[in-house]
Short mmCIF file of C-alpha atoms in Angstrom, two decimals:
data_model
loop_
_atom_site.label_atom_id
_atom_site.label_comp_id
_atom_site.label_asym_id
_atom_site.label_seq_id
_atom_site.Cartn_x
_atom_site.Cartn_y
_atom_site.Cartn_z
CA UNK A 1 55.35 -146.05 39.57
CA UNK A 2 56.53 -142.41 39.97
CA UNK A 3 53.29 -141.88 42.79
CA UNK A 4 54.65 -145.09 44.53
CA UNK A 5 58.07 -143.75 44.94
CA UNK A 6 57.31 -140.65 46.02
CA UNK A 7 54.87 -141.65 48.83
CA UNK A 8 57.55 -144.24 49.87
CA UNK A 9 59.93 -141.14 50.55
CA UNK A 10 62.12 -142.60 47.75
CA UNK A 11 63.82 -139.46 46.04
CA UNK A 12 64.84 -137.52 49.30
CA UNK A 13 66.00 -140.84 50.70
CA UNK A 14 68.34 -141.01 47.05
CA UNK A 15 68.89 -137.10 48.14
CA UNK A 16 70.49 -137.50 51.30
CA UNK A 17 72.33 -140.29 50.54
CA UNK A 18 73.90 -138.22 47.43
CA UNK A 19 74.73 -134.79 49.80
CA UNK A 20 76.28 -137.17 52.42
CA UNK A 21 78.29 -138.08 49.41
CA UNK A 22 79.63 -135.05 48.60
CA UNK A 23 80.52 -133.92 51.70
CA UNK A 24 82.73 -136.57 52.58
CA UNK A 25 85.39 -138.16 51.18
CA UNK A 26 85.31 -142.16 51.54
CA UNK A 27 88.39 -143.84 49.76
CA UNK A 28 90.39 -146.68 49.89
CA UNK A 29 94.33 -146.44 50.18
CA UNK A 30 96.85 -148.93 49.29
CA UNK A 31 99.50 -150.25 51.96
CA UNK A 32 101.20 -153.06 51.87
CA UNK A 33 99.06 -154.85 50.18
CA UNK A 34 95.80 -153.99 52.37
CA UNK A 35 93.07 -151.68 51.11
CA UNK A 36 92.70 -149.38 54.09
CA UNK A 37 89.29 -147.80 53.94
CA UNK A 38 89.53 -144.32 55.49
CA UNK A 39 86.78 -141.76 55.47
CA UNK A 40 88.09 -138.05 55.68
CA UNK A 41 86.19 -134.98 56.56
CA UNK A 42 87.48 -131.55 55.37
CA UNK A 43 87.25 -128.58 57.36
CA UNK A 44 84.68 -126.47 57.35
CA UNK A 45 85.38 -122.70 56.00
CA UNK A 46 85.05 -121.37 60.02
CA UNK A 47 86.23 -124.06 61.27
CA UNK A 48 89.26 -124.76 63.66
CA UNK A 49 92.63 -125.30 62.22
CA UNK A 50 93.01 -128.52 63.30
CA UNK A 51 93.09 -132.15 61.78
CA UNK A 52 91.72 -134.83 64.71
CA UNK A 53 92.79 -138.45 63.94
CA UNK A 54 90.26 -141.43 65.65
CA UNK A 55 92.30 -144.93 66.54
CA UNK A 56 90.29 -147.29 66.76
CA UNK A 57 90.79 -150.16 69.59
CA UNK A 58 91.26 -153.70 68.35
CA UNK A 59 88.68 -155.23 66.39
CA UNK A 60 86.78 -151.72 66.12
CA UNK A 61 86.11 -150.15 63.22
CA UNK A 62 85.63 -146.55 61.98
CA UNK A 63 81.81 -146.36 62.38
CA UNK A 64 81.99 -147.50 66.01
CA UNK A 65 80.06 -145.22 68.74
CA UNK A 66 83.24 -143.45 69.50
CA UNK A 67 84.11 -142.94 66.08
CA UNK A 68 80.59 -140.76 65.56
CA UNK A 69 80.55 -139.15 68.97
CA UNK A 70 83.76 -137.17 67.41
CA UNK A 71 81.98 -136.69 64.04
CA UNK A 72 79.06 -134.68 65.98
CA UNK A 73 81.64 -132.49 67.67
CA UNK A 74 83.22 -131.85 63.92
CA UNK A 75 80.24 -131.15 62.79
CA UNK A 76 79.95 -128.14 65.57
CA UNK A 77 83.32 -126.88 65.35
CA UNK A 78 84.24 -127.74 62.06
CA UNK A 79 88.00 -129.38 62.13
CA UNK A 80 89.44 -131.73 59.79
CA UNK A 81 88.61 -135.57 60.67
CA UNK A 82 90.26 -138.63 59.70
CA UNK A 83 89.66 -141.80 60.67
CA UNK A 84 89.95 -145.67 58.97
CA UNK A 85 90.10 -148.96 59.75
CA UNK A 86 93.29 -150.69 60.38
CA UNK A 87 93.82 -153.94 58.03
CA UNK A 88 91.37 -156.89 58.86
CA UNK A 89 89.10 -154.51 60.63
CA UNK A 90 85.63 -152.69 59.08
CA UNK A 91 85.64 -152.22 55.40
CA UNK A 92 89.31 -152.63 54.68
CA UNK A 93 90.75 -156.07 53.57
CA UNK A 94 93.13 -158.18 55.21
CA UNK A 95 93.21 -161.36 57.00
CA UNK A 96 93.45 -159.74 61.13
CA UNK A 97 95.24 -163.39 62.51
CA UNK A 98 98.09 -162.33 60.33
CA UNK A 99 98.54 -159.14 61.11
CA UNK A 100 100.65 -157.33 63.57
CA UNK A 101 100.29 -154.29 66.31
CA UNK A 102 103.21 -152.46 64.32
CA UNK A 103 100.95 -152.89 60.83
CA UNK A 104 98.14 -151.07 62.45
CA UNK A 105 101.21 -148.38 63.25
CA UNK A 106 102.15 -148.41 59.93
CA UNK A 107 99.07 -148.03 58.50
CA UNK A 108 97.91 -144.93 61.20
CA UNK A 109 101.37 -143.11 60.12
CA UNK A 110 100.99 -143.32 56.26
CA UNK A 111 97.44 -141.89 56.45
CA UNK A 112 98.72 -138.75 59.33
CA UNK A 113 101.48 -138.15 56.91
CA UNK A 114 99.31 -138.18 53.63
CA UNK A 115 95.93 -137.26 54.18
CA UNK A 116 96.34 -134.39 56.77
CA UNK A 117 96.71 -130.92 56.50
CA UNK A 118 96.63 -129.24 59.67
CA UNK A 119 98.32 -129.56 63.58
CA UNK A 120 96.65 -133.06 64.38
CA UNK A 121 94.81 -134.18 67.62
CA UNK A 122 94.83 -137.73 68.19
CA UNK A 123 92.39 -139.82 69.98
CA UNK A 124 92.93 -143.03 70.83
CA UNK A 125 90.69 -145.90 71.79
CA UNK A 126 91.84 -148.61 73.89
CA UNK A 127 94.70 -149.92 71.73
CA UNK A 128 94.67 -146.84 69.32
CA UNK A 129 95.17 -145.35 72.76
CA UNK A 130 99.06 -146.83 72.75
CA UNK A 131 99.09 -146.44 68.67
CA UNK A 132 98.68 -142.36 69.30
CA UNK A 133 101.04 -142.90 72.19
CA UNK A 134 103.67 -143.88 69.75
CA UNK A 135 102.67 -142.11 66.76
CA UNK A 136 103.13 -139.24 68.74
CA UNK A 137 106.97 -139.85 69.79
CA UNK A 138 107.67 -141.07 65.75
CA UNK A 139 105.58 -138.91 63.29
CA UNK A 140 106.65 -135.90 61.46
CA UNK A 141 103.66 -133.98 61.47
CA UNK A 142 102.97 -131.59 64.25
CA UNK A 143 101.14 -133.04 67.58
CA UNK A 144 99.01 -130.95 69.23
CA UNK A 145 97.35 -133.10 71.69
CA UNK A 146 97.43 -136.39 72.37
CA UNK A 147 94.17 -137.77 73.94
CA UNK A 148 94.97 -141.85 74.89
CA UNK A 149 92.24 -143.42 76.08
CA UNK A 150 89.95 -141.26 76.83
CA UNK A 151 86.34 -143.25 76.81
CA UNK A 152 87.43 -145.38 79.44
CA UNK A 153 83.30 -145.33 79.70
CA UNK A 154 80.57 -145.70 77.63
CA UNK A 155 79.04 -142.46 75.83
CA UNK A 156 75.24 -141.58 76.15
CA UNK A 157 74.07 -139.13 73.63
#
């Protein structure tokens, strides 16, 4: 059985898996009765003092194309990253026909306010576009730059 594993790759697929793991921090938080599922990336001991926050657009999640483009670039420069899925989006629960714009607000200021720990860049897709817009005008933590909308067009890697 061992031989068959091992030719099918099995133990550095388990090994990948389990340092992917480690290096980033997938959790759930509670808010208002959702589960928001929210994966945060620390930052690297070089890396820029910064915490960059992803909004998704409606009905996107936080493993969209977008969402990964910016996890490459944290990966070079190694910032803080945050990003989640609003209620009734992705992995966290809710029921999205009954739930409002200003939830998804809710929900994006909690998580700035208790997960960050550095100056925050937000980017904003489509309607997490006008969710940093306001965020940005309302939240306590320090705004650096506020980047609405910016992939108007689709990203080739």
């Amino acid at each position: 059985m061992w031989e068959h594993l091992q030719k099918a790759n099995f133990f550095s697929i388990n090994f990948i898996y389990i340092t992917h793991l480690i290096m980033t921090f997938k959790n759930n938080i509670l808010i208002k009765k959702n589960q928001i599922s929210y994966i945060l990336k620390k930052k690297t001991k070089n890396g820029l003092r910064k915490s960059v926050v992803f909004l998704c657009g409606y009905r996107s999640d936080k493993s969209g194309t977008k969402a990964n483009f910016i996890e490459k670039l944290r990966k070079k420069y190694g910032f803080e990253y945050l990003r989640f899925d609003y209620s009734g989006h992705g992995d966290s629960s809710g029921d999205i026909d009954n739930l409002y714009l200003s939830d998804w607000i809710n929900e994006s200021k909690v998580l700035i306010e208790k997960k960050t720990n550095y100056p925050i860049i937000l980017i904003g897709s489509s309607m997490g576009g006008w969710i940093a817009f306001y965020l940005s005008l309302v939240t306590k933590k320090k705004i650096t730059w506020n980047c609405r909308n910016i992939f108007s067009y689709r990203l080739y890697f």
